[in-house]
Amino acid sequence: MSGVSEKYMYRCIDLALLGKGFVAPNPMVGAVLVHGDRIIGEGWHRVYGGPHAEVDCINSVADADRALIPQSVLYVSLEPCAHYGKTPPCSDLIIRNRIPVVVIGCRDPFAQVDGKGIEKLQKAGIEVICGMLEGKCIALNQRFFTFHLKQRPYIILKWAQTADGYMAGTETDRLLISNSLTNRIVHRWRSEEAAILVGSRTAELDDPALTNRYAAGNSPVRMVLDRQLKLPASLKLFNREQRTIVLNNLVEREETGLSYYRLKPAPGIVEQIAEACCQLQLTSLIVEGGSTLLQQFIKQGIWDEARIITNEQLVIGKGLKAPQLTDAWLESEEKSLSDRIRCYRPAEQKQNRP
């Protein structure tokens, strides 16, 4: 069909991003309904369990414009669903509203959808155009695609280091590396992910809350690797203000705000953590330390981003060395007062950039 325009798919992507931090484990999706060259409806998936983008879009059409729906083009960043989940199939809603043309950014990798929504629309006589800004629409939902295609969460490695490459000093007192502005950026990162993980040594020495206190959005599920259950119950991780999952080798049980997930007493801890996240429907994970745990993810090549904060004014001379990235490329960097924040990607991703 002539007359379709990428500018409306860009608008879908912008709308979808409004759901960031609120819709996981669902994907972020935006939708725009266009009559001629005028947008008559738009919407996005706002919250997990709530109406999907297509529903929000169609519901937004003013009464005066509703007669135009059967003469309009629907743009949506991800393939409309064709199954009953927490909401009815969006493909059925599109068919009922007699929308003649649907432009889709990319197919949905979720097995219950993957191509079925497109097929259902086509069988109803609707013209379907798929693949508009496909790379950008896939990149929008890297977490969702990684979860369904690789059967693991999207994994972000994050640490702060001194100018001379140390994560901690030689004393037991916690070394404050990042400045207050950077800390607010870190809390925004937390609001965008499903879970956050630390090792037992970091939990005991730093006693972190691992919550989002400075940004809009949710706090991630807290995870701690404590194989022998030796951590004291007085730690902030166990205050039950936010759900905590204890990865261990001894027990599996549920308590209010606290879950014990039993790992196998075998090598492959990184793979087991990834498998646990899949079973718990946690589509993304920030690994915040310590150095040994971070290095294990790097060694196994199981990571998608590394966000490294370097305080360029802090030199301590000795202490605990920060992890060393291998086979990585620098995607971006920004300055945050005394800190420099660099984002790295695995080398294999560079050739697949959208």
mmCIF file of C-alpha atoms in Angstrom:
data_model
loop_
_atom_site.group_PDB
_atom_site.id
_atom_site.type_symbol
_atom_site.label_atom_id
_atom_site.label_comp_id
_atom_site.label_asym_id
_atom_site.label_seq_id
_atom_site.Cartn_x
_atom_site.Cartn_y
_atom_site.Cartn_z
ATOM 1 C CA MET A 1 0.000 0.000 0.000
ATOM 2 C CA SER A 2 1.300 3.458 -0.856
ATOM 3 C CA GLY A 3 1.165 6.260 1.653
ATOM 4 C CA VAL A 4 2.540 4.481 4.713
ATOM 5 C CA SER A 5 5.206 6.482 6.492
ATOM 6 C CA GLU A 6 8.070 5.637 8.861
ATOM 7 C CA LYS A 7 7.360 8.786 10.873
ATOM 8 C CA TYR A 8 4.368 7.055 12.432
ATOM 9 C CA MET A 9 6.482 4.054 13.433
ATOM 10 C CA TYR A 10 8.959 6.423 15.053
ATOM 11 C CA ARG A 11 6.007 7.798 16.999
ATOM 12 C CA CYS A 12 5.090 4.230 18.045
ATOM 13 C CA ILE A 13 8.602 3.763 19.424
ATOM 14 C CA ASP A 14 8.428 7.054 21.344
ATOM 15 C CA LEU A 15 5.099 6.026 22.847
ATOM 16 C CA ALA A 16 6.344 2.549 23.728
ATOM 17 C CA LEU A 17 9.219 4.016 25.755
ATOM 18 C CA LEU A 18 6.683 5.626 28.103
ATOM 19 C CA GLY A 19 6.094 2.130 29.489
ATOM 20 C CA LYS A 20 9.755 1.597 30.379
ATOM 21 C CA GLY A 21 10.084 0.189 33.884
ATOM 22 C CA PHE A 22 6.356 -0.541 34.208
ATOM 23 C CA VAL A 23 5.466 -3.395 31.830
ATOM 24 C CA ALA A 24 8.062 -6.177 32.309
ATOM 25 C CA PRO A 25 8.003 -9.087 31.688
ATOM 26 C CA ASN A 26 5.840 -7.829 28.820
ATOM 27 C CA PRO A 27 7.448 -5.845 25.979
ATOM 28 C CA MET A 28 7.114 -2.099 25.513
ATOM 29 C CA VAL A 29 4.709 -1.414 22.644
ATOM 30 C CA GLY A 30 3.314 1.726 21.035
ATOM 31 C CA ALA A 31 0.481 2.099 18.508
ATOM 32 C CA VAL A 32 -0.789 4.915 16.275
ATOM 33 C CA LEU A 33 -3.980 5.050 14.187
ATOM 34 C CA VAL A 34 -3.733 7.293 11.130
ATOM 35 C CA HIS A 35 -6.496 8.528 8.811
ATOM 36 C CA GLY A 36 -5.049 10.210 5.747
ATOM 37 C CA ASP A 37 -2.197 12.204 7.232
ATOM 38 C CA ARG A 38 -3.835 12.786 10.618
ATOM 39 C CA ILE A 39 -3.324 10.795 13.790
ATOM 40 C CA ILE A 40 -6.752 10.035 15.235
ATOM 41 C CA GLY A 41 -5.597 7.701 18.021
ATOM 42 C CA GLU A 42 -2.472 6.649 19.821
ATOM 43 C CA GLY A 43 -1.572 4.567 22.833
ATOM 44 C CA TRP A 44 0.973 2.382 24.532
ATOM 45 C CA HIS A 45 1.205 -0.525 26.956
ATOM 46 C CA ARG A 46 1.241 1.398 30.222
ATOM 47 C CA VAL A 47 1.468 -1.243 32.945
ATOM 48 C CA TYR A 48 1.895 -5.003 33.197
ATOM 49 C CA GLY A 49 -1.501 -6.687 33.140
ATOM 50 C CA GLY A 50 -3.166 -3.574 31.716
ATOM 51 C CA PRO A 51 -4.538 -2.938 28.206
ATOM 52 C CA HIS A 52 -2.126 -3.496 25.336
ATOM 53 C CA ALA A 53 -1.039 -0.639 23.067
ATOM 54 C CA GLU A 54 -3.601 -1.422 20.346
ATOM 55 C CA VAL A 55 -6.462 -1.308 22.870
ATOM 56 C CA ASP A 56 -5.188 1.927 24.392
ATOM 57 C CA CYS A 57 -4.853 3.419 20.905
ATOM 58 C CA ILE A 58 -8.317 2.482 19.645
ATOM 59 C CA ASN A 59 -9.928 3.571 22.924
ATOM 60 C CA SER A 60 -8.276 6.984 22.564
ATOM 61 C CA VAL A 61 -10.106 7.817 19.326
ATOM 62 C CA ALA A 62 -12.564 10.671 19.866
ATOM 63 C CA ASP A 63 -16.262 10.013 19.324
ATOM 64 C CA ALA A 64 -16.268 12.367 16.340
ATOM 65 C CA ASP A 65 -13.544 10.285 14.642
ATOM 66 C CA ARG A 66 -14.714 6.757 15.404
ATOM 67 C CA ALA A 67 -16.458 6.435 12.030
ATOM 68 C CA LEU A 68 -13.012 6.904 10.438
ATOM 69 C CA ILE A 69 -11.471 3.817 12.072
ATOM 70 C CA PRO A 70 -12.423 1.445 9.187
ATOM 71 C CA GLN A 71 -10.658 3.801 6.760
ATOM 72 C CA SER A 72 -7.454 4.153 8.788
ATOM 73 C CA VAL A 73 -3.998 2.570 9.025
ATOM 74 C CA LEU A 74 -2.834 1.114 12.335
ATOM 75 C CA TYR A 75 0.881 1.288 13.094
ATOM 76 C CA VAL A 76 2.179 -0.885 15.943
ATOM 77 C CA SER A 77 5.793 -1.480 16.974
ATOM 78 C CA LEU A 78 5.286 -5.196 17.745
ATOM 79 C CA GLU A 79 3.084 -7.879 16.201
ATOM 80 C CA PRO A 80 -0.421 -7.875 17.750
ATOM 81 C CA CYS A 81 -1.096 -10.858 20.004
ATOM 82 C CA ALA A 82 -3.422 -13.656 18.928
ATOM 83 C CA HIS A 83 -3.885 -15.492 22.233
ATOM 84 C CA TYR A 84 -5.716 -15.018 25.514
ATOM 85 C CA GLY A 85 -3.354 -13.964 28.305
ATOM 86 C CA LYS A 86 -4.124 -11.333 30.924
ATOM 87 C CA THR A 87 -6.093 -9.552 28.178
ATOM 88 C CA PRO A 88 -8.007 -10.748 25.074
ATOM 89 C CA PRO A 89 -6.204 -10.992 21.695
ATOM 90 C CA CYS A 90 -5.456 -7.605 20.128
ATOM 91 C CA SER A 91 -5.796 -9.128 16.665
ATOM 92 C CA ASP A 92 -9.498 -9.795 17.393
ATOM 93 C CA LEU A 93 -10.010 -6.150 18.377
ATOM 94 C CA ILE A 94 -8.389 -4.976 15.131
ATOM 95 C CA ILE A 95 -10.623 -7.287 13.094
ATOM 96 C CA ARG A 96 -13.774 -6.190 14.938
ATOM 97 C CA ASN A 97 -12.956 -2.551 14.219
ATOM 98 C CA ARG A 98 -12.500 -3.372 10.510
ATOM 99 C CA ILE A 99 -9.115 -1.662 10.266
ATOM 100 C CA PRO A 100 -7.997 -2.376 6.678
ATOM 101 C CA VAL A 101 -4.185 -1.976 6.971
ATOM 102 C CA VAL A 102 -1.811 -2.803 9.807
ATOM 103 C CA VAL A 103 1.884 -1.803 9.697
ATOM 104 C CA ILE A 104 4.055 -3.763 12.124
ATOM 105 C CA GLY A 105 7.574 -2.964 13.295
ATOM 106 C CA CYS A 106 8.666 -6.534 14.029
ATOM 107 C CA ARG A 107 7.355 -10.014 14.767
ATOM 108 C CA ASP A 108 6.850 -11.097 18.351
ATOM 109 C CA PRO A 109 9.358 -13.823 19.383
ATOM 110 C CA PHE A 110 7.017 -15.148 22.114
ATOM 111 C CA ALA A 111 6.045 -18.683 21.030
ATOM 112 C CA GLN A 112 2.306 -18.112 21.572
ATOM 113 C CA VAL A 113 2.365 -15.138 19.194
ATOM 114 C CA ASP A 114 5.303 -15.470 16.738
ATOM 115 C CA GLY A 115 3.598 -15.011 13.370
ATOM 116 C CA LYS A 116 0.163 -16.069 14.575
ATOM 117 C CA GLY A 117 -1.103 -12.503 14.977
ATOM 118 C CA ILE A 118 -0.013 -11.643 11.428
ATOM 119 C CA GLU A 119 -1.601 -14.801 10.052
ATOM 120 C CA LYS A 120 -4.893 -14.111 11.843
ATOM 121 C CA LEU A 121 -5.085 -10.571 10.476
ATOM 122 C CA GLN A 122 -4.283 -11.708 6.929
ATOM 123 C CA LYS A 123 -6.931 -14.439 7.047
ATOM 124 C CA ALA A 124 -9.453 -11.743 7.970
ATOM 125 C CA GLY A 125 -8.532 -9.857 4.783
ATOM 126 C CA ILE A 126 -6.416 -7.197 6.441
ATOM 127 C CA GLU A 127 -3.332 -5.974 4.588
ATOM 128 C CA VAL A 128 -0.297 -6.480 6.812
ATOM 129 C CA ILE A 129 3.048 -4.733 6.244
ATOM 130 C CA CYS A 130 5.741 -6.128 8.533
ATOM 131 C CA GLY A 131 9.309 -4.987 9.153
ATOM 132 C CA MET A 132 9.080 -1.192 9.175
ATOM 133 C CA LEU A 133 12.048 0.088 11.238
ATOM 134 C CA GLU A 134 12.502 -3.528 12.280
ATOM 135 C CA GLY A 135 15.992 -3.108 13.758
ATOM 136 C CA LYS A 136 14.893 -0.182 15.911
ATOM 137 C CA CYS A 137 11.750 -1.996 17.062
ATOM 138 C CA ILE A 138 13.797 -5.045 18.070
ATOM 139 C CA ALA A 139 16.346 -2.828 19.865
ATOM 140 C CA LEU A 140 13.467 -1.198 21.752
ATOM 141 C CA ASN A 141 12.754 -4.551 23.395
ATOM 142 C CA GLN A 142 16.220 -6.069 23.705
ATOM 143 C CA ARG A 143 15.276 -7.555 27.067
ATOM 144 C CA PHE A 144 12.146 -9.248 25.740
ATOM 145 C CA PHE A 145 13.891 -10.618 22.644
ATOM 146 C CA THR A 146 16.898 -11.872 24.629
ATOM 147 C CA PHE A 147 14.607 -13.603 27.118
ATOM 148 C CA HIS A 148 12.618 -15.462 24.445
ATOM 149 C CA LEU A 149 15.336 -16.138 21.869
ATOM 150 C CA LYS A 150 18.273 -16.909 24.180
ATOM 151 C CA GLN A 151 16.249 -18.306 27.085
ATOM 152 C CA ARG A 152 17.979 -16.043 29.587
ATOM 153 C CA PRO A 153 17.567 -12.533 30.967
ATOM 154 C CA TYR A 154 19.147 -9.472 29.412
ATOM 155 C CA ILE A 155 22.221 -9.024 31.610
ATOM 156 C CA ILE A 156 23.832 -5.705 32.548
ATOM 157 C CA LEU A 157 27.130 -5.706 34.429
ATOM 158 C CA LYS A 158 27.625 -2.573 36.515
ATOM 159 C CA TRP A 159 30.409 -1.399 38.765
ATOM 160 C CA ALA A 160 32.164 1.726 39.986
ATOM 161 C CA GLN A 161 35.943 2.011 40.048
ATOM 162 C CA THR A 162 38.663 4.483 40.964
ATOM 163 C CA ALA A 163 40.819 6.205 38.361
ATOM 164 C CA ASP A 164 43.480 3.552 38.942
ATOM 165 C CA GLY A 165 41.062 0.640 38.541
ATOM 166 C CA TYR A 166 40.032 -0.419 42.062
ATOM 167 C CA MET A 167 36.524 -1.295 43.253
ATOM 168 C CA ALA A 168 37.346 -1.155 46.960
ATOM 169 C CA GLY A 169 40.168 -0.244 49.284
ATOM 170 C CA THR A 170 42.075 -2.455 51.685
ATOM 171 C CA GLU A 171 39.987 -1.403 54.695
ATOM 172 C CA THR A 172 36.651 -2.979 55.597
ATOM 173 C CA ASP A 173 34.934 0.434 55.523
ATOM 174 C CA ARG A 174 32.894 0.975 52.384
ATOM 175 C CA LEU A 175 34.643 3.090 49.744
ATOM 176 C CA LEU A 176 32.278 5.651 48.219
ATOM 177 C CA ILE A 177 33.311 6.040 44.586
ATOM 178 C CA SER A 178 30.343 7.502 42.686
ATOM 179 C CA ASN A 179 29.066 11.029 43.269
ATOM 180 C CA SER A 180 25.479 11.913 44.191
ATOM 181 C CA LEU A 181 24.443 12.745 40.616
ATOM 182 C CA THR A 182 25.732 9.403 39.340
ATOM 183 C CA ASN A 183 23.889 7.631 42.150
ATOM 184 C CA ARG A 184 20.634 9.089 40.853
ATOM 185 C CA ILE A 185 21.458 7.792 37.381
ATOM 186 C CA VAL A 186 22.081 4.349 38.882
ATOM 187 C CA HIS A 187 18.675 4.411 40.571
ATOM 188 C CA ARG A 188 17.067 5.210 37.221
ATOM 189 C CA TRP A 189 18.828 2.165 35.782
ATOM 190 C CA ARG A 190 17.390 0.067 38.597
ATOM 191 C CA SER A 191 13.880 1.293 37.845
ATOM 192 C CA GLU A 192 14.210 -0.042 34.285
ATOM 193 C CA GLU A 193 15.211 -3.635 35.126
ATOM 194 C CA ALA A 194 13.448 -6.664 36.553
ATOM 195 C CA ALA A 195 16.098 -7.832 39.023
ATOM 196 C CA ILE A 196 19.394 -6.861 40.634
ATOM 197 C CA LEU A 197 22.077 -9.255 41.927
ATOM 198 C CA VAL A 198 25.001 -9.083 44.354
ATOM 199 C CA GLY A 199 27.275 -11.684 45.884
ATOM 200 C CA SER A 200 27.374 -12.514 49.597
ATOM 201 C CA ARG A 201 30.578 -10.562 50.299
ATOM 202 C CA THR A 202 29.184 -7.361 48.755
ATOM 203 C CA ALA A 203 25.934 -7.855 50.670
ATOM 204 C CA GLU A 204 27.735 -8.258 53.990
ATOM 205 C CA LEU A 205 30.383 -5.539 53.623
ATOM 206 C CA ASP A 206 28.267 -2.844 51.925
ATOM 207 C CA ASP A 207 24.812 -3.779 53.306
ATOM 208 C CA PRO A 208 23.080 -2.288 50.210
ATOM 209 C CA ALA A 209 19.309 -1.790 50.035
ATOM 210 C CA LEU A 210 19.352 -2.324 46.229
ATOM 211 C CA THR A 211 16.127 -0.369 45.815
ATOM 212 C CA ASN A 212 15.130 2.538 43.592
ATOM 213 C CA ARG A 213 14.712 5.557 45.837
ATOM 214 C CA TYR A 214 15.450 8.478 43.507
ATOM 215 C CA ALA A 215 13.707 7.727 40.190
ATOM 216 C CA ALA A 216 10.172 7.180 38.939
ATOM 217 C CA GLY A 217 9.254 3.560 38.412
ATOM 218 C CA ASN A 218 9.557 0.304 40.285
ATOM 219 C CA SER A 219 12.316 -1.224 42.360
ATOM 220 C CA PRO A 220 13.846 -4.415 40.941
ATOM 221 C CA VAL A 221 13.541 -7.806 42.601
ATOM 222 C CA ARG A 222 16.629 -8.174 44.799
ATOM 223 C CA MET A 223 18.790 -11.274 44.406
ATOM 224 C CA VAL A 224 21.760 -12.349 46.503
ATOM 225 C CA LEU A 225 24.066 -15.308 45.996
ATOM 226 C CA ASP A 226 24.478 -16.869 49.448
ATOM 227 C CA ARG A 227 25.219 -20.544 48.857
ATOM 228 C CA GLN A 228 25.515 -21.628 52.487
ATOM 229 C CA LEU A 229 22.990 -19.149 53.968
ATOM 230 C CA LYS A 230 25.576 -17.437 56.159
ATOM 231 C CA LEU A 231 24.415 -13.837 55.727
ATOM 232 C CA PRO A 232 22.946 -12.192 58.870
ATOM 233 C CA ALA A 233 19.201 -11.518 58.902
ATOM 234 C CA SER A 234 19.883 -7.916 59.961
ATOM 235 C CA LEU A 235 20.984 -6.898 56.439
ATOM 236 C CA LYS A 236 18.804 -4.444 54.514
ATOM 237 C CA LEU A 237 18.307 -7.093 51.828
ATOM 238 C CA PHE A 238 16.174 -9.015 54.305
ATOM 239 C CA ASN A 239 13.969 -6.123 55.473
ATOM 240 C CA ARG A 240 11.108 -7.402 53.257
ATOM 241 C CA GLU A 241 10.361 -3.903 51.966
ATOM 242 C CA GLN A 242 11.050 -5.290 48.492
ATOM 243 C CA ARG A 243 11.079 -8.912 47.403
ATOM 244 C CA THR A 244 14.435 -10.657 47.837
ATOM 245 C CA ILE A 245 15.466 -13.992 46.318
ATOM 246 C CA VAL A 246 18.289 -15.864 48.034
ATOM 247 C CA LEU A 247 20.178 -18.124 45.627
ATOM 248 C CA ASN A 248 21.610 -20.958 47.702
ATOM 249 C CA ASN A 249 22.581 -24.639 47.767
ATOM 250 C CA LEU A 250 20.544 -25.719 50.796
ATOM 251 C CA VAL A 251 16.808 -24.952 50.761
ATOM 252 C CA GLU A 252 13.900 -23.916 48.588
ATOM 253 C CA ARG A 253 11.008 -22.161 50.312
ATOM 254 C CA GLU A 254 8.767 -19.097 50.209
ATOM 255 C CA GLU A 255 8.239 -16.533 52.939
ATOM 256 C CA THR A 256 6.537 -13.151 52.864
ATOM 257 C CA GLY A 257 8.786 -10.936 50.760
ATOM 258 C CA LEU A 258 11.566 -13.518 50.809
ATOM 259 C CA SER A 259 12.214 -16.505 48.520
ATOM 260 C CA TYR A 260 14.889 -19.158 48.774
ATOM 261 C CA TYR A 261 15.852 -20.610 45.395
ATOM 262 C CA ARG A 262 17.962 -23.729 45.503
ATOM 263 C CA LEU A 263 20.836 -24.052 43.048
ATOM 264 C CA LYS A 264 22.585 -27.262 42.112
ATOM 265 C CA PRO A 265 25.869 -27.940 43.952
ATOM 266 C CA ALA A 266 27.690 -27.969 40.650
ATOM 267 C CA PRO A 267 29.815 -25.669 38.457
ATOM 268 C CA GLY A 268 28.195 -23.298 35.994
ATOM 269 C CA ILE A 269 26.908 -20.776 38.525
ATOM 270 C CA VAL A 270 26.333 -18.085 35.888
ATOM 271 C CA GLU A 271 24.205 -20.423 33.777
ATOM 272 C CA GLN A 272 22.239 -21.466 36.877
ATOM 273 C CA ILE A 273 21.549 -17.840 37.793
ATOM 274 C CA ALA A 274 20.339 -17.171 34.240
ATOM 275 C CA GLU A 275 18.118 -20.263 34.386
ATOM 276 C CA ALA A 276 16.673 -19.157 37.735
ATOM 277 C CA CYS A 277 15.762 -15.772 36.247
ATOM 278 C CA CYS A 278 13.977 -17.494 33.373
ATOM 279 C CA GLN A 279 11.987 -19.715 35.699
ATOM 280 C CA LEU A 280 11.036 -16.671 37.765
ATOM 281 C CA GLN A 281 10.058 -14.659 34.636
ATOM 282 C CA LEU A 282 12.714 -12.014 35.290
ATOM 283 C CA THR A 283 13.549 -10.675 31.840
ATOM 284 C CA SER A 284 16.519 -8.504 32.845
ATOM 285 C CA LEU A 285 19.216 -8.516 35.498
ATOM 286 C CA ILE A 286 21.736 -5.949 36.762
ATOM 287 C CA VAL A 287 24.790 -7.590 38.324
ATOM 288 C CA GLU A 288 26.337 -5.111 40.788
ATOM 289 C CA GLY A 289 29.135 -7.176 42.267
ATOM 290 C CA GLY A 290 31.366 -8.127 43.696
ATOM 291 C CA SER A 291 34.375 -8.347 41.438
ATOM 292 C CA THR A 292 34.579 -12.166 41.462
ATOM 293 C CA LEU A 293 30.927 -12.594 40.497
ATOM 294 C CA LEU A 294 31.173 -9.974 37.760
ATOM 295 C CA GLN A 295 34.305 -11.617 36.373
ATOM 296 C CA GLN A 296 32.492 -14.969 36.172
ATOM 297 C CA PHE A 297 29.838 -13.440 33.904
ATOM 298 C CA ILE A 298 32.582 -11.903 31.757
ATOM 299 C CA LYS A 299 34.515 -15.190 31.566
ATOM 300 C CA GLN A 300 31.429 -17.100 30.433
ATOM 301 C CA GLY A 301 30.520 -14.411 27.896
ATOM 302 C CA ILE A 302 27.010 -14.198 29.326
ATOM 303 C CA TRP A 303 26.298 -10.473 29.373
ATOM 304 C CA ASP A 304 24.753 -7.804 27.116
ATOM 305 C CA GLU A 305 25.979 -4.488 28.522
ATOM 306 C CA ALA A 306 28.704 -3.379 30.936
ATOM 307 C CA ARG A 307 28.178 0.015 32.547
ATOM 308 C CA ILE A 308 31.399 1.140 34.192
ATOM 309 C CA ILE A 309 31.562 4.262 36.377
ATOM 310 C CA THR A 310 35.054 5.696 36.851
ATOM 311 C CA ASN A 311 35.762 8.444 39.372
ATOM 312 C CA GLU A 312 38.520 10.246 37.509
ATOM 313 C CA GLN A 313 39.599 12.197 40.595
ATOM 314 C CA LEU A 314 39.963 9.266 43.005
ATOM 315 C CA VAL A 315 43.240 7.332 43.217
ATOM 316 C CA ILE A 316 43.861 4.881 46.091
ATOM 317 C CA GLY A 317 46.961 2.959 45.001
ATOM 318 C CA LYS A 318 45.917 -0.463 46.272
ATOM 319 C CA GLY A 319 42.824 -2.488 47.066
ATOM 320 C CA LEU A 320 40.398 -4.805 45.292
ATOM 321 C CA LYS A 321 40.910 -4.653 41.531
ATOM 322 C CA ALA A 322 37.896 -4.045 39.301
ATOM 323 C CA PRO A 323 36.918 -6.732 36.754
ATOM 324 C CA GLN A 324 38.595 -6.750 33.353
ATOM 325 C CA LEU A 325 36.393 -6.740 30.259
ATOM 326 C CA THR A 326 37.440 -8.842 27.269
ATOM 327 C CA ASP A 327 36.077 -8.869 23.712
ATOM 328 C CA ALA A 328 34.116 -5.659 24.223
ATOM 329 C CA TRP A 329 33.603 -2.379 22.402
ATOM 330 C CA LEU A 330 32.726 1.055 23.721
ATOM 331 C CA GLU A 331 29.195 2.046 22.718
ATOM 332 C CA SER A 332 28.843 5.330 24.583
ATOM 333 C CA GLU A 333 30.254 7.491 27.359
ATOM 334 C CA GLU A 334 29.107 10.499 29.330
ATOM 335 C CA LYS A 335 30.471 12.766 32.040
ATOM 336 C CA SER A 336 28.767 13.026 35.436
ATOM 337 C CA LEU A 337 30.700 15.620 37.460
ATOM 338 C CA SER A 338 33.818 13.761 38.675
ATOM 339 C CA ASP A 339 32.632 10.483 37.141
ATOM 340 C CA ARG A 340 32.813 9.141 33.611
ATOM 341 C CA ILE A 341 30.178 6.558 32.685
ATOM 342 C CA ARG A 342 31.077 4.188 29.866
ATOM 343 C CA CYS A 343 28.798 1.583 28.310
ATOM 344 C CA TYR A 344 30.395 -1.429 26.638
ATOM 345 C CA ARG A 345 28.885 -4.222 24.544
ATOM 346 C CA PRO A 346 30.197 -7.690 23.669
ATOM 347 C CA ALA A 347 32.241 -7.642 20.466
ATOM 348 C CA GLU A 348 29.795 -10.008 18.760
ATOM 349 C CA GLN A 349 27.015 -7.400 18.997
ATOM 350 C CA LYS A 350 28.844 -4.748 16.980
ATOM 351 C CA GLN A 351 28.152 -6.369 13.618
ATOM 352 C CA ASN A 352 24.455 -6.789 14.510
ATOM 353 C CA ARG A 353 23.702 -3.176 15.416
ATOM 354 C CA PRO A 354 20.276 -1.946 14.200
#
